[in-house]
Short mmCIF file of C-alpha atoms in Angstrom, two decimals:
data_model
loop_
_atom_site.label_atom_id
_atom_site.label_comp_id
_atom_site.label_asym_id
_atom_site.label_seq_id
_atom_site.Cartn_x
_atom_site.Cartn_y
_atom_site.Cartn_z
CA MET A 143 -18.15 18.21 -9.16
CA SER A 144 -20.33 17.41 -6.17
CA PRO A 145 -19.39 14.68 -3.71
CA ARG A 146 -20.40 11.16 -4.67
CA PRO A 147 -23.71 9.98 -3.16
CA GLY A 148 -23.36 9.08 0.50
CA ALA A 149 -19.94 10.70 0.82
CA THR A 150 -19.11 13.00 3.68
CA PRO A 151 -16.57 15.80 3.15
CA ARG A 152 -13.14 15.09 4.57
CA ASP A 153 -11.71 17.21 7.35
CA SER A 154 -10.01 20.35 6.13
CA ALA A 155 -6.33 21.03 6.74
CA ARG A 156 -7.11 23.26 9.71
CA ASP A 157 -8.99 20.36 11.36
CA ARG A 158 -6.08 17.93 11.21
CA GLY A 159 -5.97 17.56 14.99
CA LYS A 160 -9.16 15.53 15.00
CA PRO A 161 -8.07 12.91 12.45
CA ARG A 162 -4.71 12.67 14.21
CA ASP A 163 -6.39 12.06 17.54
CA ARG A 164 -8.59 9.42 15.96
CA GLY A 165 -5.56 7.84 14.32
CA ASN A 166 -3.72 7.70 17.62
CA ARG A 167 -6.66 5.92 19.22
CA GLU A 168 -6.78 3.45 16.34
CA ARG A 169 -3.06 2.78 16.58
CA ALA A 170 -3.25 2.26 20.34
CA ARG A 171 -6.13 -0.15 19.91
CA SER A 172 -4.41 -2.12 17.16
CA ARG A 173 -1.24 -2.55 19.24
CA ALA A 174 -3.19 -4.89 21.49
CA PRO A 175 -2.96 -8.61 20.65
CA TYR A 176 -5.38 -9.53 17.90
CA ASP A 177 -8.37 -11.58 19.05
CA SER A 178 -10.81 -12.43 16.26
CA ALA A 179 -13.48 -13.44 18.75
CA SER A 180 -13.54 -10.04 20.49
CA THR A 181 -12.73 -7.73 17.55
CA PRO A 182 -15.87 -6.44 15.80
CA SER A 183 -16.02 -6.71 12.03
CA THR A 184 -15.31 -3.39 10.33
CA PRO A 185 -16.69 -2.43 6.91
CA LEU A 186 -13.85 -2.39 4.39
CA ARG A 187 -13.06 0.85 2.60
CA PHE A 188 -11.60 0.53 -0.88
CA GLY A 189 -9.27 2.79 -2.80
CA TYR A 190 -7.39 2.65 -6.10
CA GLY A 191 -3.74 3.54 -6.62
CA THR A 192 -2.93 6.45 -8.91
CA ASN A 193 0.10 4.51 -10.17
CA GLY A 194 -2.51 2.47 -12.04
CA LEU A 195 -4.02 5.64 -13.53
CA ALA A 196 -0.82 7.23 -14.79
CA ASP A 197 -2.38 8.13 -18.15
CA LEU A 198 -4.98 10.34 -16.49
CA ARG A 199 -4.54 13.81 -15.05
CA LEU A 200 -4.74 13.60 -11.27
CA ASP A 201 -7.89 15.72 -11.16
CA ASP A 202 -9.55 13.41 -13.68
CA ALA A 203 -8.38 10.32 -11.82
CA LEU A 204 -9.84 11.54 -8.54
CA GLY A 205 -13.13 12.39 -10.24
CA LEU A 206 -13.26 8.94 -11.82
CA LEU A 207 -12.71 7.16 -8.50
CA ALA A 208 -15.36 9.24 -6.76
CA ASP A 209 -17.86 8.59 -9.55
CA LEU A 210 -17.19 4.85 -9.39
CA GLY A 211 -17.87 4.86 -5.65
CA TYR A 212 -14.41 4.36 -4.18
CA ASP A 213 -13.84 5.47 -0.60
CA GLY A 214 -10.38 6.82 -1.24
CA VAL A 215 -7.19 6.86 -3.25
CA GLY A 216 -3.63 5.65 -2.90
CA LEU A 217 -1.79 8.76 -4.10
CA THR A 218 1.67 8.00 -5.48
CA LEU A 219 3.84 11.13 -5.44
CA ASP A 220 5.19 11.23 -8.99
CA HIS A 221 6.02 13.66 -11.77
CA MET A 222 2.52 13.37 -13.30
CA HIS A 223 0.59 13.28 -9.99
CA LEU A 224 1.56 15.81 -7.31
CA ASP A 225 5.26 15.96 -8.13
CA PRO A 226 7.05 16.10 -4.76
CA LEU A 227 10.10 17.85 -6.25
CA ALA A 228 8.38 20.58 -8.29
CA PRO A 229 7.98 24.12 -6.93
CA ASP A 230 5.08 25.21 -4.72
CA LEU A 231 4.43 21.77 -3.24
CA PRO A 232 2.48 23.15 -0.23
CA ALA A 233 0.15 25.18 -2.47
CA ARG A 234 -0.43 22.26 -4.83
CA THR A 235 -1.05 19.98 -1.88
CA ARG A 236 -3.68 22.37 -0.49
CA GLN A 237 -5.42 22.31 -3.86
CA ILE A 238 -5.52 18.50 -3.84
CA ALA A 239 -6.78 18.55 -0.24
CA ARG A 240 -9.70 20.73 -1.30
CA ARG A 241 -10.44 18.41 -4.22
CA LEU A 242 -10.39 15.32 -2.00
CA ASN A 243 -12.63 17.06 0.50
CA THR A 244 -15.14 18.01 -2.21
CA LEU A 245 -15.23 14.46 -3.57
CA GLY A 246 -15.39 12.79 -0.15
CA LEU A 247 -12.25 10.73 -0.80
CA ASP A 248 -9.81 9.62 1.88
CA VAL A 249 -6.17 9.17 0.98
CA THR A 250 -2.96 7.39 1.76
CA VAL A 251 0.35 8.73 0.43
CA GLU A 252 2.50 6.23 -1.46
CA THR A 253 6.15 6.63 -2.44
CA GLY A 254 6.65 3.88 -5.01
CA ALA A 255 7.18 6.10 -8.06
CA ARG A 256 9.67 4.42 -10.38
CA TYR A 257 11.81 7.31 -11.60
CA VAL A 258 10.86 10.33 -9.51
CA LEU A 259 14.37 10.63 -8.02
CA ASP A 260 16.55 9.19 -10.78
CA PRO A 261 15.58 9.05 -14.47
CA ARG A 262 17.91 6.09 -15.07
CA ARG A 263 17.49 3.87 -12.00
CA LYS A 264 14.12 2.37 -11.22
CA HIS A 265 13.25 3.14 -7.58
CA GLY A 266 16.71 4.62 -7.11
CA PRO A 267 18.27 5.80 -4.99
CA SER A 268 17.05 3.73 -2.05
CA LEU A 269 17.52 3.84 1.70
CA LEU A 270 20.28 1.23 1.27
CA ASP A 271 22.52 2.92 -1.30
CA PRO A 272 26.27 3.00 -0.49
CA ASP A 273 26.47 6.74 -1.18
CA PRO A 274 25.18 8.65 1.88
CA ASP A 275 24.12 11.55 -0.33
CA ASP A 276 21.96 9.19 -2.37
CA ARG A 277 20.41 7.79 0.78
CA SER A 278 19.70 11.35 1.89
CA ARG A 279 17.76 12.00 -1.31
CA ARG A 280 15.42 9.12 -0.52
CA VAL A 281 15.08 10.33 3.07
CA ASP A 282 14.21 13.80 1.79
CA LEU A 283 11.49 12.32 -0.43
CA LEU A 284 9.99 10.49 2.55
CA LEU A 285 10.11 13.64 4.68
CA ARG A 286 8.26 15.49 1.92
CA ALA A 287 5.75 12.65 1.80
CA VAL A 288 5.11 12.95 5.54
CA ARG A 289 4.44 16.69 5.19
CA VAL A 290 2.11 16.05 2.25
CA ALA A 291 0.31 13.35 4.21
CA ALA A 292 -0.19 15.69 7.16
CA ASP A 293 -1.62 18.39 4.89
CA LEU A 294 -3.95 15.86 3.23
CA THR A 295 -4.92 14.24 6.57
CA ALA A 296 -3.81 10.94 5.03
CA HIS A 297 -4.13 7.83 7.15
CA ALA A 298 -0.54 6.67 6.42
CA VAL A 299 2.65 7.18 4.42
CA HIS A 300 3.85 4.11 2.54
CA CYS A 301 7.51 3.28 1.92
CA PHE A 302 9.84 0.32 1.26
CA SER A 303 13.43 -0.65 2.02
CA GLY A 304 14.91 -1.12 -1.44
CA ILE A 305 17.02 -3.92 -2.90
CA THR A 306 20.31 -4.69 -1.15
CA PRO A 307 23.08 -3.20 -3.34
CA ALA A 308 25.71 -5.47 -4.82
CA ALA A 309 28.68 -6.25 -2.55
CA THR A 310 26.74 -5.08 0.52
CA ASP A 311 26.52 -7.53 3.41
CA PRO A 312 23.14 -7.93 5.16
CA ASP A 313 24.26 -6.42 8.48
CA THR A 314 25.43 -3.27 6.72
CA ALA A 315 22.18 -3.05 4.79
CA TRP A 316 20.08 -3.40 7.95
CA HIS A 317 22.17 -0.76 9.69
CA ARG A 318 21.60 1.65 6.80
CA LEU A 319 17.86 0.99 6.87
CA THR A 320 17.46 1.67 10.58
CA GLU A 321 19.71 4.72 10.40
CA THR A 322 17.93 6.32 7.43
CA LEU A 323 14.44 5.67 8.78
CA ALA A 324 15.14 7.38 12.12
CA PRO A 325 14.54 10.99 10.98
CA VAL A 326 11.50 9.91 8.95
CA LEU A 327 9.97 8.24 11.98
CA ASP A 328 10.67 11.37 14.04
CA ALA A 329 8.85 13.47 11.44
CA ALA A 330 5.98 10.99 11.28
CA THR A 331 5.65 11.06 15.06
CA THR A 332 5.51 14.86 15.08
CA ALA A 333 2.98 14.92 12.24
CA GLY A 334 0.80 12.20 13.76
CA VAL A 335 0.93 10.16 10.55
CA PRO A 336 2.09 6.51 10.70
CA LEU A 337 4.89 5.35 8.42
CA ALA A 338 3.82 2.04 6.87
CA ILE A 339 6.73 0.08 5.41
CA GLU A 340 5.92 -2.55 2.79
CA PRO A 341 7.61 -5.95 2.50
CA GLU A 342 8.59 -6.26 -1.17
CA PRO A 343 9.75 -9.43 -2.96
CA GLY A 344 13.46 -9.15 -3.65
CA HIS A 345 14.02 -6.31 -1.19
CA LEU A 346 16.01 -6.37 2.03
CA LEU A 347 12.70 -6.13 3.87
CA ALA A 348 10.78 -8.76 1.91
CA THR A 349 8.48 -10.48 4.40
CA ILE A 350 6.41 -9.88 7.51
CA ALA A 351 9.22 -11.54 9.48
CA ASP A 352 11.60 -8.89 8.13
CA PHE A 353 9.19 -6.18 9.29
CA HIS A 354 9.42 -7.55 12.82
CA ARG A 355 13.21 -7.58 12.61
CA LEU A 356 13.12 -3.87 11.73
CA ARG A 357 10.53 -3.12 14.41
CA HIS A 358 12.64 -4.73 17.11
CA ALA A 359 15.85 -3.09 15.84
CA LEU A 360 14.19 0.33 16.16
CA ASP A 361 12.78 -0.49 19.63
CA ASP A 362 9.19 -0.76 18.37
CA PRO A 363 8.44 2.91 17.60
CA GLU A 364 4.76 3.87 17.73
CA ALA A 365 4.96 5.60 14.34
CA LEU A 366 6.19 2.48 12.51
CA GLY A 367 3.51 0.31 10.97
CA LEU A 368 3.09 -2.18 8.17
CA THR A 369 1.82 -1.97 4.61
CA LEU A 370 0.50 -5.44 3.78
CA ASP A 371 0.26 -6.27 0.10
CA ILE A 372 -2.12 -9.22 -0.27
CA GLY A 373 -0.54 -10.29 -3.55
CA HIS A 374 2.90 -10.41 -1.96
CA CYS A 375 1.50 -12.74 0.70
CA GLN A 376 0.42 -15.12 -2.04
CA CYS A 377 3.75 -14.69 -3.80
CA LEU A 378 6.17 -15.64 -1.05
CA GLU A 379 4.88 -15.68 2.53
CA PRO A 380 4.82 -19.11 4.22
CA LEU A 381 1.25 -18.61 5.44
CA PRO A 382 -1.88 -18.24 3.26
CA PRO A 383 -2.92 -14.60 2.67
CA ALA A 384 -5.85 -14.73 5.13
CA ASP A 385 -3.51 -16.00 7.85
CA CYS A 386 -1.01 -13.26 6.98
CA VAL A 387 -3.76 -10.69 7.55
CA ARG A 388 -4.49 -12.11 10.98
CA ALA A 389 -0.78 -12.32 11.88
CA ALA A 390 -0.16 -8.73 10.77
CA ALA A 391 -3.32 -7.24 12.31
CA PRO A 392 -1.75 -5.38 15.28
CA TRP A 393 0.59 -3.46 12.97
CA LEU A 394 -1.59 -2.86 9.90
CA ARG A 395 -1.51 0.76 8.77
CA HIS A 396 -2.09 0.32 5.03
CA VAL A 397 -3.28 -2.50 2.77
CA GLN A 398 -2.71 -3.02 -0.95
CA ILE A 399 -4.58 -5.66 -2.89
CA GLU A 400 -4.46 -7.39 -6.27
CA ASP A 401 -4.29 -10.95 -7.57
CA MET A 402 -1.01 -12.85 -7.84
CA ARG A 403 0.45 -16.32 -8.33
CA ARG A 404 2.71 -18.25 -6.02
CA GLY A 405 6.38 -17.53 -6.65
CA VAL A 406 5.77 -14.88 -9.33
CA HIS A 407 5.90 -11.17 -8.47
CA GLU A 408 3.40 -9.91 -11.01
CA HIS A 409 0.43 -7.72 -10.01
CA LEU A 410 -2.64 -9.18 -11.73
CA PRO A 411 -6.28 -8.08 -12.08
CA PHE A 412 -8.71 -9.93 -9.86
CA GLY A 413 -9.53 -13.38 -11.18
CA GLU A 414 -6.27 -13.81 -13.11
CA GLY A 415 -4.19 -15.16 -10.21
CA GLU A 416 -4.52 -17.77 -7.50
CA ILE A 417 -5.78 -15.87 -4.44
CA ASP A 418 -8.97 -17.02 -2.70
CA PHE A 419 -10.36 -13.59 -1.83
CA PRO A 420 -13.46 -14.28 0.33
CA PRO A 421 -11.44 -15.51 3.36
CA VAL A 422 -8.89 -12.70 2.87
CA LEU A 423 -11.51 -9.94 2.95
CA ALA A 424 -13.35 -11.62 5.81
CA ALA A 425 -10.12 -11.77 7.82
CA LEU A 426 -9.34 -8.14 7.04
CA ALA A 427 -12.79 -6.98 8.14
CA ALA A 428 -12.47 -9.01 11.34
CA THR A 429 -9.25 -7.23 12.35
CA GLY A 430 -11.01 -3.90 12.80
CA TYR A 431 -8.65 -2.25 10.28
CA GLN A 432 -10.06 1.18 9.42
CA GLY A 433 -7.67 2.41 6.73
CA LEU A 434 -7.97 2.07 2.98
CA THR A 435 -7.54 -1.18 1.07
CA VAL A 436 -6.02 0.07 -2.18
CA VAL A 437 -6.04 -1.78 -5.50
CA GLU A 438 -2.47 -1.92 -6.80
CA LEU A 439 -2.26 -2.42 -10.59
CA PRO A 440 0.67 -0.22 -11.69
CA ARG A 441 1.13 -2.00 -15.03
CA HIS A 442 -2.46 -1.57 -16.16
CA SER A 443 -2.64 2.19 -16.66
CA HIS A 444 -3.26 1.61 -20.37
CA ALA A 445 -6.77 0.54 -19.31
CA GLY A 446 -6.93 2.17 -15.89
CA PRO A 447 -10.59 3.27 -15.92
CA HIS A 448 -11.65 -0.23 -17.01
CA TYR A 449 -9.71 -1.97 -14.23
CA ALA A 450 -10.79 0.59 -11.63
CA GLU A 451 -14.44 -0.10 -12.39
CA HIS A 452 -14.14 -3.87 -12.49
CA SER A 453 -11.90 -4.06 -9.43
CA LEU A 454 -14.45 -2.29 -7.25
CA ARG A 455 -17.25 -4.45 -8.61
CA PHE A 456 -15.22 -7.58 -7.82
CA LEU A 457 -14.31 -6.46 -4.31
CA ARG A 458 -17.83 -5.41 -3.38
CA GLY A 459 -19.22 -8.63 -4.80
CA THR A 460 -16.74 -10.63 -2.78
CA VAL A 461 -17.64 -8.75 0.40
CA ARG A 462 -21.31 -9.51 -0.19
CA ALA A 463 -20.44 -13.15 -0.73
CA THR A 464 -18.62 -13.34 2.61
CA GLN A 465 -21.55 -11.99 4.60
CA ALA A 466 -23.48 -14.62 6.48
CA PRO A 467 -27.00 -15.36 5.20
CA SER A 468 -29.89 -14.10 7.30
CA VAL A 469 -31.26 -16.25 10.11
CA GLY A 470 -33.45 -19.01 8.73
CA SER A 471 -32.11 -18.62 5.21
CA SER A 472 -31.11 -21.78 3.40
CA GLU A 473 -29.02 -19.88 0.87
CA THR A 474 -25.29 -20.33 0.81
CA ALA A 475 -23.05 -17.47 -0.20
CA ASP A 476 -21.53 -18.10 -3.60
CA PRO A 477 -18.64 -15.74 -4.42
CA THR A 478 -18.84 -16.57 -8.11
CA ALA A 479 -22.46 -15.43 -8.24
CA THR A 480 -21.80 -11.93 -6.90
CA ALA A 481 -18.14 -11.35 -7.66
CA PRO A 482 -17.80 -11.56 -11.46
CA ARG A 483 -14.35 -12.05 -12.87
CA PRO A 484 -13.24 -8.83 -14.55
CA THR A 485 -13.19 -8.94 -18.30
CA LYS A 486 -9.74 -8.55 -19.69
CA ALA A 487 -9.14 -5.27 -21.46
CA PRO A 488 -7.38 -5.25 -24.83
CA GLN A 489 -3.60 -5.24 -24.50
CA THR A 490 -2.35 -1.88 -25.73
CA THR A 491 1.19 -2.05 -24.38
CA PRO A 492 3.79 -4.81 -24.62
CA PRO A 493 3.55 -7.40 -21.83
CA HIS A 494 6.12 -7.21 -19.08
CA ALA A 495 8.14 -10.13 -17.81
CA ALA A 496 7.19 -11.27 -14.34
CA THR A 497 9.66 -11.91 -11.56
CA SER A 498 10.02 -15.54 -10.51
CA ILE A 499 10.65 -16.21 -6.83
CA ALA A 500 12.87 -19.26 -6.72
CA THR A 501 12.50 -20.33 -3.12
CA THR A 502 9.92 -20.12 -0.35
CA PRO A 503 10.58 -19.60 3.40
CA THR A 504 9.30 -22.10 5.89
CA ALA A 505 6.34 -21.46 8.16
CA ALA A 506 8.70 -21.35 11.14
CA ALA A 507 10.43 -18.35 9.62
CA LEU A 508 7.30 -16.27 10.02
CA THR A 509 6.11 -17.52 13.38
CA SER A 510 9.52 -17.06 14.99
CA PHE A 511 10.02 -13.65 13.36
CA THR A 512 13.44 -14.60 12.13
CA THR A 513 14.61 -13.52 8.71
CA PRO A 514 14.00 -16.15 6.03
CA ALA A 515 16.28 -16.74 3.12
CA LYS A 516 16.10 -13.98 0.55
CA HIS A 517 14.13 -14.43 -2.64
CA SER A 518 15.54 -13.60 -6.02
CA ALA A 519 14.00 -10.69 -7.87
CA THR A 520 15.53 -8.73 -10.68
CA PRO A 521 16.25 -5.03 -10.06
CA ALA A 522 13.81 -4.28 -12.89
CA GLU A 523 11.02 -5.49 -10.62
CA GLY A 524 11.66 -4.35 -7.07
CA SER A 525 8.85 -2.28 -5.62
CA THR A 526 5.79 -1.53 -7.70
CA PRO A 527 6.61 -3.72 -10.72
#
């Protein structure tokens, strides 16, 4: 299959030095304090997560996204899509790199597979498990992910903390998290690929404030960045999602996006939640963020091609709606005119219960970068519901 129209082939594995150099420049620039007045608007680049295309072969999923016009893909390492534990991982990774290059797709590597390490425990084991051997298995997965990301010239590796185990006090959990991430950050530094940790409802690291606690505990390593999930901002952050984007701008390394409702951790198609997307996308473009903004609909694989098509149409329509009218024009941008609400695909799998978030942190919790009270989430939810 030829590259999609307008696509440029990605750098090959032997050219990884150039993307790394560019990434280092981007990271250095984004460490500076965010100033919306002086930061030029950057065109947003959209991707779709393969955890929302689990019923497709990876090769077919990549072809679909290129044909639809996506800029890239959020590649979840899982048993059906580039299994990180199966034999010949380097050779299979090189094959995927060639495919991405042919299709003109960029990539971020995600590690939210539900049962890739343990067929009985969703997202287990985690970086917080009491058993050091179990923690080591999660570390090994992340080290594999860093190597895969380097070979794919990915712009980031995504990860998460995990849910605090029962009978584990917070100080112990935070110590385990910093200790287990140390070798992963060393590997990410060597590879020139940022590690982007995601605040997850119900996890030890649940909010942007928690990210800053980790950052300070690790002495602000250059390789540590943030995955910002826009839906999670709506779900539990004290600030509106657009303000979360601006607050997180200096540390953004990866962005996930979907609709969501306040207090309920359920990833929804665009138009089915409560998020006001025009100001969110405008804020994201204004930060100068140059990575992928990846649609995250892991529970909609039963209609993955449908949601992939309609998600991109919605996002592009919303971007057009946020653009200022030309000089002298009396027209006012109307998001509803250019960003149609996706039609709901027929339900082919049983609905899943959403996670209710019982409490909400105060605005001071975010601005002071202290850790807010934890939010309840069932272990069945956790990361990537």
